[in-house]
Amino acid sequence: MEPQATPSIAAPAPRGPALHWSERPHAVALAGMLALAVAMGVGRFAFTPLLPMMLHDGVLTLTEGSWLATANYVGYLLGALACMALPWVAPGFYARWHPARLARAGLVATVLLTLAMALPVAVAWPALRFAAGAASAFVLLNVAAWCMVRLAVLGRPAMGGLIFCGPGVGIVLTGLAASAMVAAQWRAASGWVVFGVLSVLLCVGVWPVVRGRAVKADAGAQPRAAAQGGNAGTLAARGVHAVAYGLAGLGYIVTATFLPVIARAALPPGSPWPDLFWPMFGAGVAVGAALSTRAPSAWDRRWLLLAAYALQALGIVLGLLWPTPAGFALSSALVGLPFTAITFYGLQEARRLWPQSADSFASLVTAVYGLGQIAGPPLVAWLLAHADAGQGFARGLALAAGALVAGAAMYGWSAWRWPQRA
C-alpha cells in the first residue's frame, strides 16, 4: 500500500450535510494535541520532572538515570524505523492497521507502561522506558500523518501545527503535578501512577475522533501531493535535511533530560525555582507550536528551521552564561519555543522533498533525530564521570548548542543551493 502523503495545497472542504462534531477541524486538531500530550508529554518526558524525585528516593543514581533516558530514546529510534518500514515490508498489515489504529495502540501501550514504572522492580525499568519510547514514536508519526491528511481534506491544513502544542501541554501538566508532589513529599512511584491516570483522562478526548482512515471514501479523491522547488527533490537535498534534522535531536536533549537537575545544582539549596523551569519549557513549547501555524505556506521551511535552531541555541547558551532564576526561566522559554515547531516544519519539509513516500521519509528523518537523542544522555554520563556535575553539564550543553548551530548552517546552505520556487 502506498503511504499517504500530506498535500501541500489545501483541498476544498467537503460539501453536503454538516459534519459530526468529531469530524470537524477543531476536533481533529484537539484530538491530535491530546494524543501527543500523552505520547510525548508523558511517554517521553514525564521522566524529566520525576528524575529528581527518583534520585531523592534513592532508587537510582544520576548515571543510571542517564541510561534510563537513553533506553527511551533507543526505543523511539526503533519505533520510528518500524514506522518507516511498515508500509513497504508489510503492506497488507498496514492496510488493516492504518495510522489511526497504530496511534490508538501506541496510546494504550503508553498508559500501561507509565503505570508499570510505579512497580518496585528496577531491573525492568530499562525495558519499560525502551517500550515507552517505541510507543511514543508510533503515536507521534501516525497521529501526525492522520491529522495532517485529515485537516487537508477538510480544507484547514494550517491547523496541523496545533497538534504539536500537545507535547507542551503534557509537559506543563506533568511539570506542575511533579512540583506539587515534591512539595507534598510524595515518592516517585506515586508520580508514575498519577501520570498514568492523567494519560487515561487525556485519551478520552482522542478516542471518538482518531478512528478510521484520514481520507473518507465519500470525501472525494485523495488530495494530490505536489513537490515544490525544482532540484529540492534530489537525493542530496533529502540527505542534508535528514542530517540537519538529526542534529536537532542532539541539540535539545541535554536540556530536555536534565533541566531540573541542572537548575537544582546551580541554584541555592531549597530554592523553589528548579521544579518550575520544566513547566516553563512546556509552556514555551505550546506557544511556539501555536505560532508555527501562522507561517505562510509559501515560506521556505528551511529558513524557518534555521531561525528555530538559532533561537534554541541562544536559549542553551543563555542558561550557561546566566545561571540564575531569571536566566534559567528565559533559557527554558527560548529552548521550548521552537521545540515542536522544529518537528512540524521538519515533517513538512520531509513531505515536500519526497511526497510520493511521505510517511516513510518522515519516519526516516525522525529516526535520524532519534540517533541524535541517543547520543546525548550517555555523553553527559561520560562527562559527569570525568568532571564535577557543573562542569560536566556545562560541556554537554555547549556541545548541544554547537550541534544546533551546525544544523542551522546546513539549512541555510540547502536553501541557497536548492532554492524553493513558487
Short mmCIF file of C-alpha atoms in Angstrom, two decimals:
data_model
loop_
_atom_site.label_atom_id
_atom_site.label_comp_id
_atom_site.label_asym_id
_atom_site.label_seq_id
_atom_site.Cartn_x
_atom_site.Cartn_y
_atom_site.Cartn_z
CA MET A 1 0.00 0.00 0.00
CA GLU A 2 1.40 3.41 -0.94
CA PRO A 3 1.87 5.63 2.16
CA GLN A 4 -0.39 8.64 2.40
CA ALA A 5 1.18 11.99 1.57
CA THR A 6 0.15 15.26 3.10
CA PRO A 7 -0.77 17.67 0.31
CA SER A 8 0.97 21.00 0.02
CA ILE A 9 -2.18 22.57 -1.44
CA ALA A 10 -5.30 22.68 0.66
CA ALA A 11 -8.15 20.56 -0.62
CA PRO A 12 -11.59 22.14 -0.63
CA ALA A 13 -13.68 21.31 2.41
CA PRO A 14 -16.27 18.66 1.68
CA ARG A 15 -19.75 19.91 0.90
CA GLY A 16 -23.04 18.39 1.87
CA PRO A 17 -24.55 17.58 5.27
CA ALA A 18 -22.98 19.15 8.34
CA LEU A 19 -20.07 17.18 9.73
CA HIS A 20 -20.39 15.34 13.02
CA TRP A 21 -18.53 17.19 15.80
CA SER A 22 -15.82 14.51 15.86
CA GLU A 23 -15.02 15.14 12.18
CA ARG A 24 -14.66 18.91 12.38
CA PRO A 25 -11.22 20.54 12.02
CA HIS A 26 -11.04 21.84 15.59
CA ALA A 27 -11.92 18.41 16.98
CA VAL A 28 -9.24 16.78 14.82
CA ALA A 29 -6.59 19.31 15.93
CA LEU A 30 -7.59 18.96 19.60
CA ALA A 31 -7.52 15.16 19.46
CA GLY A 32 -4.07 15.23 17.88
CA MET A 33 -2.90 17.67 20.55
CA LEU A 34 -4.16 15.44 23.38
CA ALA A 35 -2.62 12.34 21.79
CA LEU A 36 0.80 14.00 21.65
CA ALA A 37 0.35 15.28 25.22
CA VAL A 38 0.14 11.63 26.27
CA ALA A 39 2.78 10.19 23.95
CA MET A 40 5.37 12.95 24.32
CA GLY A 41 4.46 14.87 27.47
CA VAL A 42 4.07 11.65 29.47
CA GLY A 43 5.54 8.74 27.48
CA ARG A 44 8.73 10.62 26.61
CA PHE A 45 9.20 13.49 29.03
CA ALA A 46 7.47 12.60 32.31
CA PHE A 47 10.83 11.12 33.31
CA THR A 48 12.43 14.59 33.38
CA PRO A 49 10.43 16.03 36.34
CA LEU A 50 10.36 12.64 38.07
CA LEU A 51 14.13 12.10 37.84
CA PRO A 52 14.91 14.41 40.82
CA MET A 53 12.24 12.56 42.84
CA MET A 54 13.75 9.18 41.94
CA LEU A 55 17.20 10.47 42.89
CA HIS A 56 15.82 11.73 46.22
CA ASP A 57 14.15 8.36 46.87
CA GLY A 58 17.50 6.67 46.28
CA VAL A 59 16.09 4.24 43.72
CA LEU A 60 18.70 5.19 41.09
CA THR A 61 21.82 7.28 40.56
CA LEU A 62 22.31 10.12 38.08
CA THR A 63 24.31 7.84 35.79
CA GLU A 64 21.59 5.18 35.94
CA GLY A 65 19.05 7.88 35.16
CA SER A 66 21.06 8.82 32.07
CA TRP A 67 20.92 5.23 30.85
CA LEU A 68 17.18 5.02 31.51
CA ALA A 69 16.73 8.12 29.35
CA THR A 70 18.90 6.51 26.67
CA ALA A 71 16.74 3.36 26.72
CA ASN A 72 13.71 5.54 25.99
CA TYR A 73 15.45 7.27 23.10
CA VAL A 74 16.64 3.95 21.62
CA GLY A 75 13.04 2.76 21.72
CA TYR A 76 11.97 5.97 20.00
CA LEU A 77 14.55 5.39 17.26
CA LEU A 78 13.48 1.80 16.63
CA GLY A 79 9.82 2.79 16.73
CA ALA A 80 10.46 5.41 14.04
CA LEU A 81 12.34 2.87 11.91
CA ALA A 82 9.45 0.42 12.27
CA CYS A 83 7.01 3.10 11.12
CA MET A 84 9.26 3.80 8.13
CA ALA A 85 9.45 0.15 7.09
CA LEU A 86 5.91 -0.97 7.83
CA PRO A 87 4.18 0.30 4.65
CA TRP A 88 6.80 -1.43 2.48
CA VAL A 89 7.62 -4.58 4.45
CA ALA A 90 4.05 -5.45 5.49
CA PRO A 91 1.66 -3.60 3.16
CA GLY A 92 -1.23 -5.95 3.95
CA PHE A 93 -0.85 -5.38 7.68
CA TYR A 94 -0.52 -1.61 7.12
CA ALA A 95 -3.71 -1.66 5.05
CA ARG A 96 -5.58 -3.04 8.07
CA TRP A 97 -3.61 -1.26 10.81
CA HIS A 98 -3.66 2.22 9.30
CA PRO A 99 -2.32 5.30 11.18
CA ALA A 100 -5.39 5.77 13.40
CA ARG A 101 -5.26 2.19 14.71
CA LEU A 102 -1.49 2.30 15.21
CA ALA A 103 -1.79 5.57 17.11
CA ARG A 104 -4.50 4.20 19.39
CA ALA A 105 -2.44 1.09 20.09
CA GLY A 106 0.52 3.32 20.96
CA LEU A 107 -1.60 5.32 23.40
CA VAL A 108 -2.80 2.18 25.18
CA ALA A 109 0.79 0.99 25.46
CA THR A 110 1.90 4.37 26.82
CA VAL A 111 -0.69 4.27 29.60
CA LEU A 112 0.20 0.73 30.66
CA LEU A 113 3.96 1.33 30.52
CA THR A 114 3.67 4.52 32.57
CA LEU A 115 1.71 2.76 35.29
CA ALA A 116 4.19 -0.13 35.27
CA MET A 117 7.04 2.27 36.15
CA ALA A 118 5.48 2.55 39.62
CA LEU A 119 6.36 -1.09 40.32
CA PRO A 120 9.44 -1.50 42.59
CA VAL A 121 11.22 -3.67 40.03
CA ALA A 122 14.21 -1.57 39.00
CA VAL A 123 15.58 -4.31 36.76
CA ALA A 124 12.54 -3.92 34.48
CA TRP A 125 12.71 -0.13 34.19
CA PRO A 126 15.08 -0.02 31.18
CA ALA A 127 12.76 -2.32 29.22
CA LEU A 128 9.72 -0.26 30.22
CA ARG A 129 11.35 3.01 29.16
CA PHE A 130 12.52 1.40 25.92
CA ALA A 131 8.99 0.25 25.09
CA ALA A 132 7.55 3.65 26.05
CA GLY A 133 9.93 5.30 23.59
CA ALA A 134 8.82 2.99 20.78
CA ALA A 135 5.15 3.63 21.62
CA SER A 136 5.68 7.40 21.59
CA ALA A 137 7.25 7.24 18.11
CA PHE A 138 4.28 5.25 16.82
CA VAL A 139 1.84 7.78 18.25
CA LEU A 140 3.75 10.86 17.05
CA LEU A 141 4.23 9.70 13.47
CA ASN A 142 0.83 8.12 12.98
CA VAL A 143 -1.17 10.86 14.70
CA ALA A 144 0.74 13.48 12.71
CA ALA A 145 0.11 11.60 9.44
CA TRP A 146 -3.57 11.04 10.21
CA CYS A 147 -4.34 14.55 11.47
CA MET A 148 -2.40 16.42 8.77
CA VAL A 149 -4.07 14.48 5.97
CA ARG A 150 -7.49 14.78 7.60
CA LEU A 151 -7.12 18.54 8.09
CA ALA A 152 -6.02 18.94 4.46
CA VAL A 153 -9.14 17.06 3.33
CA LEU A 154 -11.22 19.42 5.47
CA GLY A 155 -9.53 22.43 3.88
CA ARG A 156 -7.66 23.51 7.05
CA PRO A 157 -4.06 22.24 6.63
CA ALA A 158 -2.58 25.16 8.60
CA MET A 159 -4.26 23.83 11.74
CA GLY A 160 -1.86 20.89 11.63
CA GLY A 161 0.61 22.90 13.68
CA LEU A 162 -1.82 22.97 16.60
CA ILE A 163 -1.41 19.26 17.25
CA PHE A 164 2.23 19.96 18.11
CA CYS A 165 1.08 22.03 21.07
CA GLY A 166 0.39 18.64 22.66
CA PRO A 167 3.90 17.91 23.95
CA GLY A 168 3.98 21.34 25.59
CA VAL A 169 0.58 20.81 27.20
CA GLY A 170 1.71 17.43 28.54
CA ILE A 171 4.99 18.88 29.84
CA VAL A 172 3.19 21.70 31.65
CA LEU A 173 0.70 19.31 33.26
CA THR A 174 3.33 16.78 34.36
CA GLY A 175 5.76 19.50 35.44
CA LEU A 176 3.25 21.30 37.64
CA ALA A 177 1.98 18.00 39.04
CA ALA A 178 5.54 16.92 39.87
CA SER A 179 6.23 20.27 41.55
CA ALA A 180 3.16 19.81 43.74
CA MET A 181 4.18 16.25 44.56
CA VAL A 182 7.68 17.39 45.56
CA ALA A 183 6.14 20.00 47.86
CA ALA A 184 3.93 17.30 49.40
CA GLN A 185 6.96 14.96 49.71
CA TRP A 186 5.42 12.23 47.58
CA ARG A 187 7.54 9.37 46.30
CA ALA A 188 8.32 9.00 42.60
CA ALA A 189 6.27 5.79 42.37
CA SER A 190 3.15 7.79 43.19
CA GLY A 191 4.09 10.23 40.45
CA TRP A 192 4.13 7.47 37.83
CA VAL A 193 0.64 6.39 38.92
CA VAL A 194 -0.65 9.97 38.75
CA PHE A 195 0.78 10.39 35.24
CA GLY A 196 -0.76 7.10 34.13
CA VAL A 197 -4.20 8.24 35.32
CA LEU A 198 -3.67 11.64 33.67
CA SER A 199 -2.93 9.84 30.39
CA VAL A 200 -6.21 7.94 30.59
CA LEU A 201 -8.14 11.18 31.10
CA LEU A 202 -6.44 12.84 28.13
CA CYS A 203 -7.19 9.82 25.91
CA VAL A 204 -10.92 10.37 26.49
CA GLY A 205 -10.72 13.30 24.07
CA VAL A 206 -8.80 11.26 21.47
CA TRP A 207 -10.84 8.08 21.13
CA PRO A 208 -14.02 9.43 19.47
CA VAL A 209 -12.01 11.37 16.85
CA VAL A 210 -8.90 9.44 15.80
CA ARG A 211 -10.55 6.48 14.13
CA GLY A 212 -10.91 5.18 10.61
CA ARG A 213 -8.95 6.42 7.64
CA ALA A 214 -7.96 10.06 7.28
CA VAL A 215 -9.37 10.18 3.75
CA LYS A 216 -13.02 9.12 3.73
CA ALA A 217 -14.38 7.26 0.74
CA ASP A 218 -17.10 9.88 0.34
CA ALA A 219 -14.78 12.85 0.75
CA GLY A 220 -13.73 12.89 -2.87
CA ALA A 221 -10.47 11.82 -4.39
CA GLN A 222 -7.40 11.70 -2.21
CA PRO A 223 -5.68 15.09 -2.35
CA ARG A 224 -2.82 15.38 -4.77
CA ALA A 225 0.66 15.82 -3.34
CA ALA A 226 2.83 18.34 -5.11
CA ALA A 227 6.57 18.70 -4.84
CA GLN A 228 7.89 22.25 -4.99
CA GLY A 229 11.31 23.57 -5.66
CA GLY A 230 12.87 22.02 -8.77
CA ASN A 231 16.05 20.32 -7.52
CA ALA A 232 14.76 20.14 -3.94
CA GLY A 233 13.66 16.57 -4.51
CA THR A 234 17.18 15.31 -5.19
CA LEU A 235 18.84 12.68 -3.03
CA ALA A 236 21.40 15.22 -1.80
CA ALA A 237 18.74 17.62 -0.53
CA ARG A 238 16.99 14.80 1.29
CA GLY A 239 20.27 13.74 2.89
CA VAL A 240 21.04 17.27 4.07
CA HIS A 241 17.58 17.55 5.60
CA ALA A 242 17.88 14.21 7.39
CA VAL A 243 21.29 15.05 8.93
CA ALA A 244 20.35 18.62 9.85
CA TYR A 245 17.11 17.45 11.44
CA GLY A 246 19.03 14.79 13.36
CA LEU A 247 21.27 17.48 14.86
CA ALA A 248 18.18 18.99 16.49
CA GLY A 249 17.77 15.75 18.43
CA LEU A 250 21.22 16.14 19.97
CA GLY A 251 20.74 19.89 20.37
CA TYR A 252 17.77 19.85 22.71
CA ILE A 253 18.14 16.55 24.55
CA VAL A 254 20.58 17.56 27.28
CA THR A 255 18.28 20.36 28.43
CA ALA A 256 15.12 18.28 28.00
CA THR A 257 16.51 15.41 30.09
CA PHE A 258 18.38 17.21 32.85
CA LEU A 259 16.91 20.73 33.17
CA PRO A 260 15.55 20.35 36.76
CA VAL A 261 18.75 18.59 37.87
CA ILE A 262 20.98 21.26 36.27
CA ALA A 263 18.97 24.08 37.83
CA ARG A 264 18.93 22.41 41.24
CA ALA A 265 22.73 22.05 41.15
CA ALA A 266 23.27 25.70 40.12
CA LEU A 267 20.81 27.42 42.47
CA PRO A 268 20.96 27.64 46.28
CA PRO A 269 19.60 24.63 48.22
CA GLY A 270 15.90 24.91 48.98
CA SER A 271 15.18 27.22 46.05
CA PRO A 272 11.58 26.77 44.80
CA TRP A 273 12.56 27.56 41.21
CA PRO A 274 14.10 24.32 39.83
CA ASP A 275 10.76 22.50 39.70
CA LEU A 276 9.15 25.36 37.78
CA PHE A 277 11.58 25.64 34.88
CA TRP A 278 10.30 22.45 33.25
CA PRO A 279 6.68 23.69 33.11
CA MET A 280 8.06 26.96 31.69
CA PHE A 281 9.76 24.92 28.98
CA GLY A 282 6.44 23.19 28.27
CA ALA A 283 4.57 26.49 28.07
CA GLY A 284 7.14 27.69 25.56
CA VAL A 285 6.63 24.52 23.52
CA ALA A 286 2.85 25.05 23.36
CA VAL A 287 3.14 28.75 22.46
CA GLY A 288 5.77 28.06 19.79
CA ALA A 289 3.67 25.33 18.20
CA ALA A 290 0.65 27.62 18.06
CA LEU A 291 2.73 30.40 16.49
CA SER A 292 4.11 27.97 13.90
CA THR A 293 0.64 27.73 12.35
CA ARG A 294 0.84 31.41 11.41
CA ALA A 295 3.75 30.94 9.00
CA PRO A 296 2.51 31.35 5.40
CA SER A 297 2.67 28.16 3.37
CA ALA A 298 4.80 29.90 0.72
CA TRP A 299 7.67 30.46 3.16
CA ASP A 300 10.61 28.11 2.74
CA ARG A 301 10.60 25.82 5.80
CA ARG A 302 14.41 25.65 5.77
CA TRP A 303 14.73 29.33 6.67
CA LEU A 304 12.17 28.81 9.44
CA LEU A 305 14.15 25.83 10.71
CA LEU A 306 17.35 27.89 10.66
CA ALA A 307 15.70 30.56 12.81
CA ALA A 308 14.29 27.93 15.19
CA TYR A 309 17.69 26.26 15.62
CA ALA A 310 19.34 29.63 16.30
CA LEU A 311 16.73 30.51 18.91
CA GLN A 312 17.16 27.18 20.69
CA ALA A 313 20.96 27.51 20.66
CA LEU A 314 20.62 31.00 22.14
CA GLY A 315 18.45 29.61 24.92
CA ILE A 316 21.04 26.95 25.80
CA VAL A 317 23.91 29.47 25.85
CA LEU A 318 21.85 31.82 27.98
CA GLY A 319 21.40 29.13 30.63
CA LEU A 320 25.16 28.56 30.62
CA LEU A 321 26.12 32.21 30.95
CA TRP A 322 23.35 33.33 33.30
CA PRO A 323 22.71 30.53 35.86
CA THR A 324 20.17 32.47 37.92
CA PRO A 325 16.39 32.07 38.28
CA ALA A 326 15.81 34.75 35.63
CA GLY A 327 18.42 33.24 33.32
CA PHE A 328 17.06 29.71 33.62
CA ALA A 329 13.50 30.97 33.14
CA LEU A 330 14.38 32.80 29.91
CA SER A 331 16.53 29.88 28.78
CA SER A 332 13.66 27.44 29.37
CA ALA A 333 11.28 29.57 27.32
CA LEU A 334 13.71 30.04 24.42
CA VAL A 335 14.62 26.35 24.24
CA GLY A 336 10.94 25.39 24.42
CA LEU A 337 9.51 27.86 21.89
CA PRO A 338 10.96 26.22 18.76
CA PHE A 339 10.92 22.64 20.07
CA THR A 340 7.84 21.20 18.36
CA ALA A 341 7.83 23.94 15.71
CA ILE A 342 11.05 22.24 14.54
CA THR A 343 9.16 18.92 14.39
CA PHE A 344 6.25 20.48 12.48
CA TYR A 345 8.47 22.25 9.95
CA GLY A 346 10.78 19.25 9.68
CA LEU A 347 7.91 16.90 8.81
CA GLN A 348 6.51 19.44 6.34
CA GLU A 349 9.89 19.70 4.65
CA ALA A 350 10.21 15.90 4.52
CA ARG A 351 6.82 15.63 2.81
CA ARG A 352 7.74 18.40 0.36
CA LEU A 353 11.01 16.72 -0.56
CA TRP A 354 9.52 13.27 -1.15
CA PRO A 355 5.72 13.44 -1.44
CA GLN A 356 5.42 10.02 -3.05
CA SER A 357 6.93 8.36 0.06
CA ALA A 358 5.88 10.96 2.59
CA ASP A 359 5.18 8.74 5.60
CA SER A 360 8.31 6.63 5.19
CA PHE A 361 10.65 9.59 4.66
CA ALA A 362 9.10 11.40 7.64
CA SER A 363 9.79 8.27 9.70
CA LEU A 364 13.37 8.13 8.40
CA VAL A 365 14.22 11.70 9.40
CA THR A 366 12.55 11.06 12.76
CA ALA A 367 14.84 8.04 13.19
CA VAL A 368 17.90 10.20 12.47
CA TYR A 369 16.55 12.68 15.03
CA GLY A 370 16.33 9.72 17.42
CA LEU A 371 20.02 8.95 16.83
CA GLY A 372 20.87 12.48 17.96
CA GLN A 373 18.80 12.00 21.11
CA ILE A 374 20.51 8.71 21.92
CA ALA A 375 23.94 10.34 21.86
CA GLY A 376 23.05 12.99 24.46
CA PRO A 377 22.49 11.21 27.80
CA PRO A 378 25.46 8.76 27.53
CA LEU A 379 27.67 11.68 26.56
CA VAL A 380 26.56 13.58 29.67
CA ALA A 381 27.08 10.46 31.79
CA TRP A 382 30.64 10.18 30.43
CA LEU A 383 31.32 13.88 31.08
CA LEU A 384 29.96 13.57 34.62
CA ALA A 385 32.30 10.62 35.23
CA HIS A 386 35.32 12.73 34.22
CA ALA A 387 34.39 16.06 35.84
CA ASP A 388 32.20 17.53 38.56
CA ALA A 389 28.47 17.86 37.89
CA GLY A 390 28.56 21.56 36.99
CA GLN A 391 31.46 21.21 34.58
CA GLY A 392 30.08 18.04 33.00
CA PHE A 393 26.66 19.59 32.33
CA ALA A 394 28.28 22.80 31.01
CA ARG A 395 30.30 20.85 28.47
CA GLY A 396 27.27 18.83 27.41
CA LEU A 397 25.19 21.96 26.93
CA ALA A 398 27.96 23.66 24.94
CA LEU A 399 28.15 20.64 22.62
CA ALA A 400 24.35 20.71 22.22
CA ALA A 401 24.40 24.39 21.25
CA GLY A 402 27.16 23.66 18.73
CA ALA A 403 25.05 20.91 17.14
CA LEU A 404 22.18 23.34 16.67
CA VAL A 405 24.45 25.95 15.08
CA ALA A 406 25.76 23.31 12.67
CA GLY A 407 22.20 22.26 11.78
CA ALA A 408 21.19 25.87 11.16
CA ALA A 409 24.17 26.32 8.84
CA MET A 410 23.17 23.21 6.89
CA TYR A 411 19.64 24.51 6.33
CA GLY A 412 20.99 27.88 5.21
CA TRP A 413 23.29 26.17 2.72
CA SER A 414 20.46 23.92 1.48
CA ALA A 415 18.15 26.89 0.91
CA TRP A 416 20.92 28.66 -1.02
CA ARG A 417 21.90 25.57 -3.02
CA TRP A 418 18.38 24.39 -3.89
CA PRO A 419 16.10 27.46 -3.74
CA GLN A 420 12.40 26.76 -3.46
CA ARG A 421 10.35 28.08 -6.35
CA ALA A 422 6.71 29.04 -6.09
#
